[in-house]
Coordinates of C-alpha atoms (C1' of nucleotides) in Angstrom, one line a residue:
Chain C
X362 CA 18.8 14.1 -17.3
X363 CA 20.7 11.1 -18.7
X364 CA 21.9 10.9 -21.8
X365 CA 19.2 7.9 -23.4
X366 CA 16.4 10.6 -22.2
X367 CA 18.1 13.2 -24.2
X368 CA 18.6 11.2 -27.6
X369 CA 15.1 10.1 -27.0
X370 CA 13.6 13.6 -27.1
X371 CA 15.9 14.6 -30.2
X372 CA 14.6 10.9 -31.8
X373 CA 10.6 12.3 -31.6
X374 CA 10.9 15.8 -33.0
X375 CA 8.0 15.3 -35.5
X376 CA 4.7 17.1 -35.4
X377 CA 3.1 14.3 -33.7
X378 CA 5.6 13.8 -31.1
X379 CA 4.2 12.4 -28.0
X380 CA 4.1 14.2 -24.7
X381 CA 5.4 11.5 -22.7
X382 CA 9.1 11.0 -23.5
X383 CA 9.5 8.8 -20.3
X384 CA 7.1 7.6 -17.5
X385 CA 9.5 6.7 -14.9
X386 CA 10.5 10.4 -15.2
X387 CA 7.0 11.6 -14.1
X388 CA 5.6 8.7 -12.5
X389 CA 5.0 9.5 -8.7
X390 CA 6.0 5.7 -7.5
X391 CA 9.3 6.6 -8.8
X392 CA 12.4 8.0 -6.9
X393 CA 14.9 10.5 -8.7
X394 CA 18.6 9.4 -7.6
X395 CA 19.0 12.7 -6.2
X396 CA 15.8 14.2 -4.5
X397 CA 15.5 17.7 -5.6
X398 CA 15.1 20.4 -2.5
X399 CA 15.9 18.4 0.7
X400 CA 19.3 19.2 1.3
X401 CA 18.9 20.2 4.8
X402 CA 16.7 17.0 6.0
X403 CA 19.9 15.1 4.4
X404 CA 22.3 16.9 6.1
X405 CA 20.5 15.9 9.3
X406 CA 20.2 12.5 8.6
X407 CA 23.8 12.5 7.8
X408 CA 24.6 14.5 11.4
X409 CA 22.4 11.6 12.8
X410 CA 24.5 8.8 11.3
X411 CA 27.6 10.3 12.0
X412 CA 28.7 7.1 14.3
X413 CA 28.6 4.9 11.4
X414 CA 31.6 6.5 10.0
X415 CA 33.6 5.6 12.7
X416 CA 32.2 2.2 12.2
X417 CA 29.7 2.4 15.3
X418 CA 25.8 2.0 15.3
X419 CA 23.7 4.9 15.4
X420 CA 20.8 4.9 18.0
X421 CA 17.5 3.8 16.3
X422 CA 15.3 6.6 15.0
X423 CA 12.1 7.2 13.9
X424 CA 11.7 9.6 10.8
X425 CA 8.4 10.8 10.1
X426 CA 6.4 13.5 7.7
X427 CA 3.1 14.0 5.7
X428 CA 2.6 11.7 2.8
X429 CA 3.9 13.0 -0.4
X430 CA 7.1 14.7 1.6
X431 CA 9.9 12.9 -0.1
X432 CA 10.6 10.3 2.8
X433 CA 10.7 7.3 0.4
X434 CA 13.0 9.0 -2.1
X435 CA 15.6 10.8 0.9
X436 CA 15.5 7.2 2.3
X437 CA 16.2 5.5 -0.7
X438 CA 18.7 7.8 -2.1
X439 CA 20.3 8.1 1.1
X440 CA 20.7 4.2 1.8
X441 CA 22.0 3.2 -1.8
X442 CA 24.8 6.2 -1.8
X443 CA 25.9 5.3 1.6
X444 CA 26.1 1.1 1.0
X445 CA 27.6 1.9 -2.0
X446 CA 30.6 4.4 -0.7
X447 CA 30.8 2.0 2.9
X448 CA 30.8 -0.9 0.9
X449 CA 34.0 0.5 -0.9
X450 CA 35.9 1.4 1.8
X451 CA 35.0 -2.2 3.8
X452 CA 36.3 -3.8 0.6
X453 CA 39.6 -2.0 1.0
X454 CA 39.8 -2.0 4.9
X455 CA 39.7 -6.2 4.4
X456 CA 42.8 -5.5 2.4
X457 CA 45.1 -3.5 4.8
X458 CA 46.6 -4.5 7.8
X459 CA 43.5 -3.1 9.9
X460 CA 41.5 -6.6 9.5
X461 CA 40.2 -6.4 13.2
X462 CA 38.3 -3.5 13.1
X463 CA 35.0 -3.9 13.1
X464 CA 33.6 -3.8 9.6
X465 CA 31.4 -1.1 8.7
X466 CA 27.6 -1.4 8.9
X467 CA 25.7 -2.9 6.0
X468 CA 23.2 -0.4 5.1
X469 CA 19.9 -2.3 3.8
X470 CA 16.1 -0.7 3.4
X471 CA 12.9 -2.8 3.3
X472 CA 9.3 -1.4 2.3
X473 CA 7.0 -2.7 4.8
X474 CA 4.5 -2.7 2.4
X475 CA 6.1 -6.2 0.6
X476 CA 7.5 -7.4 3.8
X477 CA 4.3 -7.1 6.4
X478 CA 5.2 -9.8 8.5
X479 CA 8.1 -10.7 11.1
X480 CA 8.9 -13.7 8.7
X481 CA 8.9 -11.0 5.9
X482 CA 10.9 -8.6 7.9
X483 CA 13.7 -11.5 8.4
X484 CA 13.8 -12.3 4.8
X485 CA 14.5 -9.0 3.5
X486 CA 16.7 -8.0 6.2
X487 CA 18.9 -11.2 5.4
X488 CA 18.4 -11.1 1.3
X489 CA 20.0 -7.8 0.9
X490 CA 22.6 -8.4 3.4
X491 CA 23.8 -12.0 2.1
X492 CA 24.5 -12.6 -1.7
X493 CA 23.3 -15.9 -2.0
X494 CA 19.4 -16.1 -2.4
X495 CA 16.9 -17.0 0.8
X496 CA 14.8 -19.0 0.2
X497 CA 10.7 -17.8 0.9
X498 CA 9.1 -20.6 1.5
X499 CA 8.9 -24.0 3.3
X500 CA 10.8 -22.2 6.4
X501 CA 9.6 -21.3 9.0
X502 CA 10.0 -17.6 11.1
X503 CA 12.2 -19.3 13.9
X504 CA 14.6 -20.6 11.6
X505 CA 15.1 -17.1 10.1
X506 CA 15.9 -15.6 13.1
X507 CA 18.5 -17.8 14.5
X508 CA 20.0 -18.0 11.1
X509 CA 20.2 -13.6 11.1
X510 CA 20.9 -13.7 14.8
X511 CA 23.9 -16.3 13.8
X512 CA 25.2 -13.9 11.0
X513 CA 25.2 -10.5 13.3
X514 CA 26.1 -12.3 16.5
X515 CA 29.9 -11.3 17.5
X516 CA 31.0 -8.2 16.1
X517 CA 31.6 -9.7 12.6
X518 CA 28.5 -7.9 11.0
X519 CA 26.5 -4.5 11.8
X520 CA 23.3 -3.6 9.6
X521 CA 21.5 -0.3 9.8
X522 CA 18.2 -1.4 8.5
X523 CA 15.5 1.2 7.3
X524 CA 12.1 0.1 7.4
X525 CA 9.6 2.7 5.4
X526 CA 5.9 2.6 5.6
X527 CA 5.9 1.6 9.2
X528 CA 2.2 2.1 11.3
X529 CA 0.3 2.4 7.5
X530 CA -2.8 -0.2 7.1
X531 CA -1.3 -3.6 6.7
X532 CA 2.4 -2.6 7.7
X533 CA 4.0 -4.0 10.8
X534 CA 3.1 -1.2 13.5
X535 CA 6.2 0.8 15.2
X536 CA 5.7 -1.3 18.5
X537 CA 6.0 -4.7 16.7
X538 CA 9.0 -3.7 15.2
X539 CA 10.6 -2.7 18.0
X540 CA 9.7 -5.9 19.6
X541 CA 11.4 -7.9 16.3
X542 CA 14.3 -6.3 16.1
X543 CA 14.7 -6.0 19.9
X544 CA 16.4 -9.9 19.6
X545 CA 19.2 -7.9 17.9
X546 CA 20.2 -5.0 20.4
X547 CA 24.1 -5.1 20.1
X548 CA 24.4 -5.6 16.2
X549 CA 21.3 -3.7 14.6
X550 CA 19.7 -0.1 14.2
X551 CA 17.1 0.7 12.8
X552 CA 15.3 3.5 11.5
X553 CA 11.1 3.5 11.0
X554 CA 9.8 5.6 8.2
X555 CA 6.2 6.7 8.9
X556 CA 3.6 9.3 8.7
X557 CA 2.3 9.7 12.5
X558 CA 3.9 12.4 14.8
X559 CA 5.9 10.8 17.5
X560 CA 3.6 12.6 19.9
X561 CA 0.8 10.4 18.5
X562 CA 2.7 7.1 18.9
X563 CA 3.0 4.9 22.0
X564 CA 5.6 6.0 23.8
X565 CA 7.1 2.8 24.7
X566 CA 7.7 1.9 21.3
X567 CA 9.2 5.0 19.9
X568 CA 13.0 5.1 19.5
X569 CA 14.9 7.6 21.3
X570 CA 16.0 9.8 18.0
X571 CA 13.3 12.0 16.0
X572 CA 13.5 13.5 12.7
X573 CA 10.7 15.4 10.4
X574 CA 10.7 15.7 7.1
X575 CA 8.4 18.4 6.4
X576 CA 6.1 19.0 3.2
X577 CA 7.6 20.6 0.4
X578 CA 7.2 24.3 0.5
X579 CA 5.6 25.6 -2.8
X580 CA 8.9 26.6 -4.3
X581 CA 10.6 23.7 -3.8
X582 CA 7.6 21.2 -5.5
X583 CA 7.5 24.1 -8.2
X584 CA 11.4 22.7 -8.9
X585 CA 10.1 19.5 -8.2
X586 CA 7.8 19.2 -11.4
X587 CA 9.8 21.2 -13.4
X588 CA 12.9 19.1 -13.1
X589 CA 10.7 16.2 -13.5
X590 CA 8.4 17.2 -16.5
X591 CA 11.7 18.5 -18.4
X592 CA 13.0 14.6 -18.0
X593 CA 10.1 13.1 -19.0
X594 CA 8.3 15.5 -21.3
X595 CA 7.9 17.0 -24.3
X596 CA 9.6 20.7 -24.8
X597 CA 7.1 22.7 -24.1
X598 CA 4.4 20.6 -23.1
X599 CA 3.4 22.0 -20.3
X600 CA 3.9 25.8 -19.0
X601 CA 5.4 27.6 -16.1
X602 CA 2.1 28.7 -14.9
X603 CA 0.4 25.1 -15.0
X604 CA 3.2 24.0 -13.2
X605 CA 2.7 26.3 -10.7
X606 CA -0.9 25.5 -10.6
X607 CA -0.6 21.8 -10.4
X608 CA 1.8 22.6 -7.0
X609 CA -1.1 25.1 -5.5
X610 CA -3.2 22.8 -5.8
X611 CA -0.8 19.8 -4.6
X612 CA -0.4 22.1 -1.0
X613 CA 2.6 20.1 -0.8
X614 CA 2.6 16.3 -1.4
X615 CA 4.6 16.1 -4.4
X616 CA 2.9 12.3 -5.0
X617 CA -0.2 13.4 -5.3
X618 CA 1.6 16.8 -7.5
X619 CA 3.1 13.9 -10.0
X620 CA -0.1 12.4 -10.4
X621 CA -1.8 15.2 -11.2
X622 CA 1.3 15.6 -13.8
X623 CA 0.7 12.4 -14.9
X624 CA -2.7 12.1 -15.8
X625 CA -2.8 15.6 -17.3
X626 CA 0.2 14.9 -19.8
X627 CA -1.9 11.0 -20.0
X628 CA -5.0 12.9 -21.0
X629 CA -3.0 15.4 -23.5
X630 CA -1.9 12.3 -25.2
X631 CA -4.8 10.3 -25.4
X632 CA -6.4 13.7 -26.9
X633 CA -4.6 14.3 -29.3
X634 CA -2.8 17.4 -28.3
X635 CA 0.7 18.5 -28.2
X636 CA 0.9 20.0 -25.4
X637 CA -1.0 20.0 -21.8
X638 CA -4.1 22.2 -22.6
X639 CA -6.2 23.7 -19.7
X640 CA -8.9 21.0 -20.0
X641 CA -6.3 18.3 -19.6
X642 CA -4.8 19.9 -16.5
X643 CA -7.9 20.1 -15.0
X644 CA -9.1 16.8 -15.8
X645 CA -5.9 15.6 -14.1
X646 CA -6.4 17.0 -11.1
X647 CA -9.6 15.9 -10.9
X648 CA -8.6 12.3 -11.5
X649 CA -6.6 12.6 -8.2
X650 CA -8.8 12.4 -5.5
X651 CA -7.6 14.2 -2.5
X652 CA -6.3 13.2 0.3
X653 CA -5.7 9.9 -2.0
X654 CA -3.7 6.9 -0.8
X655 CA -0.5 6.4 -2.7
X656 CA 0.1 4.6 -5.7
X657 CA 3.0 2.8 -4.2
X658 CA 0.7 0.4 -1.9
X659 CA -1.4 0.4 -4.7
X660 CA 1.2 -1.1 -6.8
X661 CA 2.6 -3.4 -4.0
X662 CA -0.3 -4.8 -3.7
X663 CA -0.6 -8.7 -4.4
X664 CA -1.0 -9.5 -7.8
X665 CA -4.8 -10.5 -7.5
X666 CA -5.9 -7.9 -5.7
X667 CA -4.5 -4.8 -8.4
X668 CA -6.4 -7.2 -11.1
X669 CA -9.6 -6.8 -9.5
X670 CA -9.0 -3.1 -9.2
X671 CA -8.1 -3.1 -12.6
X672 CA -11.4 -4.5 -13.4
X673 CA -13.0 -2.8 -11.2
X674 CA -12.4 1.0 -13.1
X675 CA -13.5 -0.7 -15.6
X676 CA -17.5 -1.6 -15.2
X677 CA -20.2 1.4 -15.7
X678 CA -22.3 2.6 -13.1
X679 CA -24.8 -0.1 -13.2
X680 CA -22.4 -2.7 -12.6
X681 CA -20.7 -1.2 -9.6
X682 CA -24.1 0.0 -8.2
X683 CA -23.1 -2.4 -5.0
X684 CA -20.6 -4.6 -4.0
X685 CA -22.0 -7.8 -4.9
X686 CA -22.8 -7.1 -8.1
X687 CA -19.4 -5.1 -8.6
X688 CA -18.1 -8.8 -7.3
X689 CA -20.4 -10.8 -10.0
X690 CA -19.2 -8.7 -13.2
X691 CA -15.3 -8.8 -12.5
X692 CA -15.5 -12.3 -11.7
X693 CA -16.7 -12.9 -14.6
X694 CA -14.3 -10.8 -16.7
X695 CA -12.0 -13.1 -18.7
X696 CA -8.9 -12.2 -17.4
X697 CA -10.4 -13.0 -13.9
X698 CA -9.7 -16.5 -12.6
X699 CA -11.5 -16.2 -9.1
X700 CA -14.7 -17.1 -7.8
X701 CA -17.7 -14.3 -7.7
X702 CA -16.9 -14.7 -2.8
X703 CA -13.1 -14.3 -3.7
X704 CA -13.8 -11.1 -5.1
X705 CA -16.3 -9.9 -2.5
X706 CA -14.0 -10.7 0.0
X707 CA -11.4 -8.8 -1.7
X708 CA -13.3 -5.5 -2.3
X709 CA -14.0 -5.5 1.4
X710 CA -11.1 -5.9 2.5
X711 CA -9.6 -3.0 -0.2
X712 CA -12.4 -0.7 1.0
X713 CA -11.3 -1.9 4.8
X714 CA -7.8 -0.7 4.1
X715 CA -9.0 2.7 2.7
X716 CA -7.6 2.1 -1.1
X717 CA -11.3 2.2 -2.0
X718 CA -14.4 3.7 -0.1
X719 CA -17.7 2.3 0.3
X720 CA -20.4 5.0 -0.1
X721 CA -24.2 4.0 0.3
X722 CA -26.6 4.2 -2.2
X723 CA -28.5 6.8 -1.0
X724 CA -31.7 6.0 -3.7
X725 CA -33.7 2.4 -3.7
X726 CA -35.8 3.3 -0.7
X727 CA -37.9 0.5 -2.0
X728 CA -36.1 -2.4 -1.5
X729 CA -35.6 -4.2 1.9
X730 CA -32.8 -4.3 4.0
X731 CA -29.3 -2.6 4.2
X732 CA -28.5 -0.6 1.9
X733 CA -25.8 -1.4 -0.9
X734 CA -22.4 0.6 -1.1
X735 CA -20.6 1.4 -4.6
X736 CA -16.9 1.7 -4.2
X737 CA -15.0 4.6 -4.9
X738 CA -11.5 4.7 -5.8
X739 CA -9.7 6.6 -3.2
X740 CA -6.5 6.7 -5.5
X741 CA -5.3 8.2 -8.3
X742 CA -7.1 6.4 -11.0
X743 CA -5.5 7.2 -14.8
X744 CA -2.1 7.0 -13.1
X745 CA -2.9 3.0 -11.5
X746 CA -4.1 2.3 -15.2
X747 CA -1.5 2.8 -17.1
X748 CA 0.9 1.9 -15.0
X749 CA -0.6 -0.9 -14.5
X750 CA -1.0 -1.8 -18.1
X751 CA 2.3 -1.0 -19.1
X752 CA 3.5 -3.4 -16.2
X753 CA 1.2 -6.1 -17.4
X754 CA 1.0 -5.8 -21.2
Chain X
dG1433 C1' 7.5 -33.8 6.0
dA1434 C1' 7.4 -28.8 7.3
dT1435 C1' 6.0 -24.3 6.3
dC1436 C1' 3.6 -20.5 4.4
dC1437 C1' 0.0 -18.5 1.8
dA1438 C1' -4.0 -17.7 -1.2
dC1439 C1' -8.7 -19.3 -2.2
dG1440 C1' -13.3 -20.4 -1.2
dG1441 C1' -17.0 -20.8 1.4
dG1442 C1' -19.9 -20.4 5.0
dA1443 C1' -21.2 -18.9 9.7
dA1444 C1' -21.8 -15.1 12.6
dT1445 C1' -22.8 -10.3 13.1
dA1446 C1' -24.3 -5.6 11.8
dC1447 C1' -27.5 -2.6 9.9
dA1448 C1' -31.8 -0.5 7.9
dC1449 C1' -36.5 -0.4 8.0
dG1450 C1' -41.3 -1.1 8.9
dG1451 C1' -44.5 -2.6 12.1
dA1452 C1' -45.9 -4.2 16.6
dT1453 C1' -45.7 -3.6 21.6
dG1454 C1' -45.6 -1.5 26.1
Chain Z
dC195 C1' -43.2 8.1 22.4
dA196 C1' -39.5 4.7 23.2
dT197 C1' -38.3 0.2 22.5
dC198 C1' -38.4 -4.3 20.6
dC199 C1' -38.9 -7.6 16.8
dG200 C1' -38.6 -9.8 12.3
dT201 C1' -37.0 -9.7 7.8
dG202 C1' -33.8 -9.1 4.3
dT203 C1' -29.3 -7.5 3.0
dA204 C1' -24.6 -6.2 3.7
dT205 C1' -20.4 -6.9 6.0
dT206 C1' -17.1 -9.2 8.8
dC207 C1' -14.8 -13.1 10.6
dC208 C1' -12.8 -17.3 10.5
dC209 C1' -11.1 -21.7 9.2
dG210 C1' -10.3 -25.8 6.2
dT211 C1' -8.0 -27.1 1.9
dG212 C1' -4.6 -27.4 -1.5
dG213 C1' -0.6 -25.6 -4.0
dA214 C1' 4.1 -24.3 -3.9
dT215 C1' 8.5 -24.5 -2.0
dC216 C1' 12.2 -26.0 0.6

DNA sequence: GATCCACGGGAATACACGGATG
DNA sequence: CATCCGTGTATTCCCGTGGATC
């Protein structure tokens, strides 16, 4: 726990303290510095990127697990620690007589989920590794590649690059990356984050090196939520045996175990209460559906599309009895600048993607033709609220 | 001028159902 | 009885346009 968290917590010692201290420390889209309980899936990482230490590429891997695993946060942590430490020691290499080794590999990780295209894919690749800004627009995908071919041609720059989210809906696919980074053989490795088992992937496609991440075992998400709710919350706000609950019921996917955290300690607050009573454990969990898709590629979704789904939690059962008519009342919202087919095309294309699901209406036998579908959020629904309102307030 | 992207809109297609047809 | 057909919706698909950026 840092040190502002712990003033904090002295600061709202009242009777009416709140429950939530600090979101980020609960929210399940963000990453503790340090992942808690996956010191032996970083240790085989590290084993696997042993060459880089001797300033040589690794071979390209693919690194895979069940949602909720802690991919995203090993990845993460794992990427900034080691670009920080090899950027230190390049700095000081430049300034000893050992100038013509090769420098050491600039470590860099994208989320496929903001950069879905090749051009994408080139941008952030070549944003993190250059200081100067790229520019986004009004050039084309050719021109970005000669221009990072140019830079890692030579020996003068390496890059691991780790791509996360690879293979989900509306992510490049496993084989398409390959392909795109395949124009860079000699000077880049990469590693692709995904869900699927290598077993279930083209074969063709799938780099040479495997490693799982496996779900969290109940003890470890049990640490998990404790270490995070003692950041975040209240003393006392919520007990040992909810905790314990909430990872039971999570069976492992610490996003979906967060969540549940979330909109319990969300509902506690909005109640009233001082601490997380039964009622509001259980209407956290509920508002969690399971499986759910995670709030991450809720959240990095473009700006128009989490507006509509903002709106869309909003309307009453009448107004979301089908699409259309879901379409009509949130284009007609104030905040909502789009026209009444913008929006239809958006909901279908959310349901398409899984982030909502489109049940039929199993009632109005008496009208004529195909049925209507209402949409059901397939993610976690108090958590996307407020985060999203605090985001956009 | 080139490039990319989001909107809008409309055409094409799919589906459900009742009724007609063979 | 199985199949086809017409009608009314729902859903998907696709492309032109215009704004923004370089």
């Amino acid at each position: 726990m840092d040190l502002k968290t712990r003033i904090r917590r002295r600061q709202r010692n009242g009777t009416d303290a709140p429950i939530i201290l600090e979101y980020d420390a609960i929210s399940p889209v963000v990453h503790m510095e340090e992942p808690t309980g996956r010191g032996p899936v970083m240790e085989r990482l590290l084993d696997y990127l042993d060459p880089v230490f001797d300033r040589d590429l690794p071979m390209n891997a693919y690194v895979w697990g069940p949602a909720g695993s802690g991919k995203s946060a090993v990845l993460t942590s794992l990427t900034t620690s080691l670009d920080r430490l090899i950027s230190q020691s390049r700095s000081v290499i430049h300034t000893t007589t050992r100038a013509q080794t090769a420098p050491a590999p600039t470590f860099v990780y994208v989320d496929a989920r903001q950069a879905n295209t090749d051009l994408g894919l080139y941008h952030a690749v070549l944003d993190s590794i250059l200081d100067e800004s790229v520019p986004k627009k009004g050039v084309g995908s050719d021109a970005l590649r000669s221009r990072l071919a140019d830079l890692l041609s030579g020996s003068r720059q390496n890059a691991v690059v780790t791509v996360d989210h690879v293979g989900e809906p509306g992510t490049l696919s496993l084989a398409s990356l390959a392909e795109t980074f395949g124009h860079f053989e000699d000077s880049l490795a990469w590693i692709a984050v995904g869900r699927d088992a290598p077993g279930d992937l083209p074969a063709d496609a799938c780099p040479p090196e495997h490693i799982e991440i496996p779900a969290y075992e109940r003890h470890a998400l049990v640490d998990v939520l404790t270490g995070r709710a003692s950041d975040g919350l209240a003393r006392q706000a919520i007990e040992h045996g909810q905790v314990r609950r909430l990872a039971d019921w999570a069976d492992g996917d610490a996003h979906d175990a967060l969540a549940g955290l979330f909109s319990a300690a969300h509902l506690a607050t909005v109640a009233g209460h001082d601490h997380i009573r039964e009622r509001d454990l259980e209407g956290g969990m509920d508002a969690v559906p399971r499986p759910s898709v995670s709030l991450g590629r809720v959240l990095t979704l473009p700006a128009n599309r989490q507006l509509v789904l903002r709106q869309l939690l909003e309307l009453d059962e009448t107004a979301a009895a089908s699409v259309s008519d879901a379409a009509e009342a949130i284009a007609s919202a104030p905040d909502v600048d789009l026209s009444a087919a913008t929006v239809k095309r958006f909901l279908y294309e959310l349901a398409e993607a899984g982030i909502t699901e489109r049940v039929r209406a199993d009632q109005a036998a008496d009208r004529a033709g195909r049925p209507p579908s209402r949409l059901e959020p397939r993610f976690a629904t108090l958590v996307f609220r407020r985060l999203y309102d605090l985001q956009n307030e």
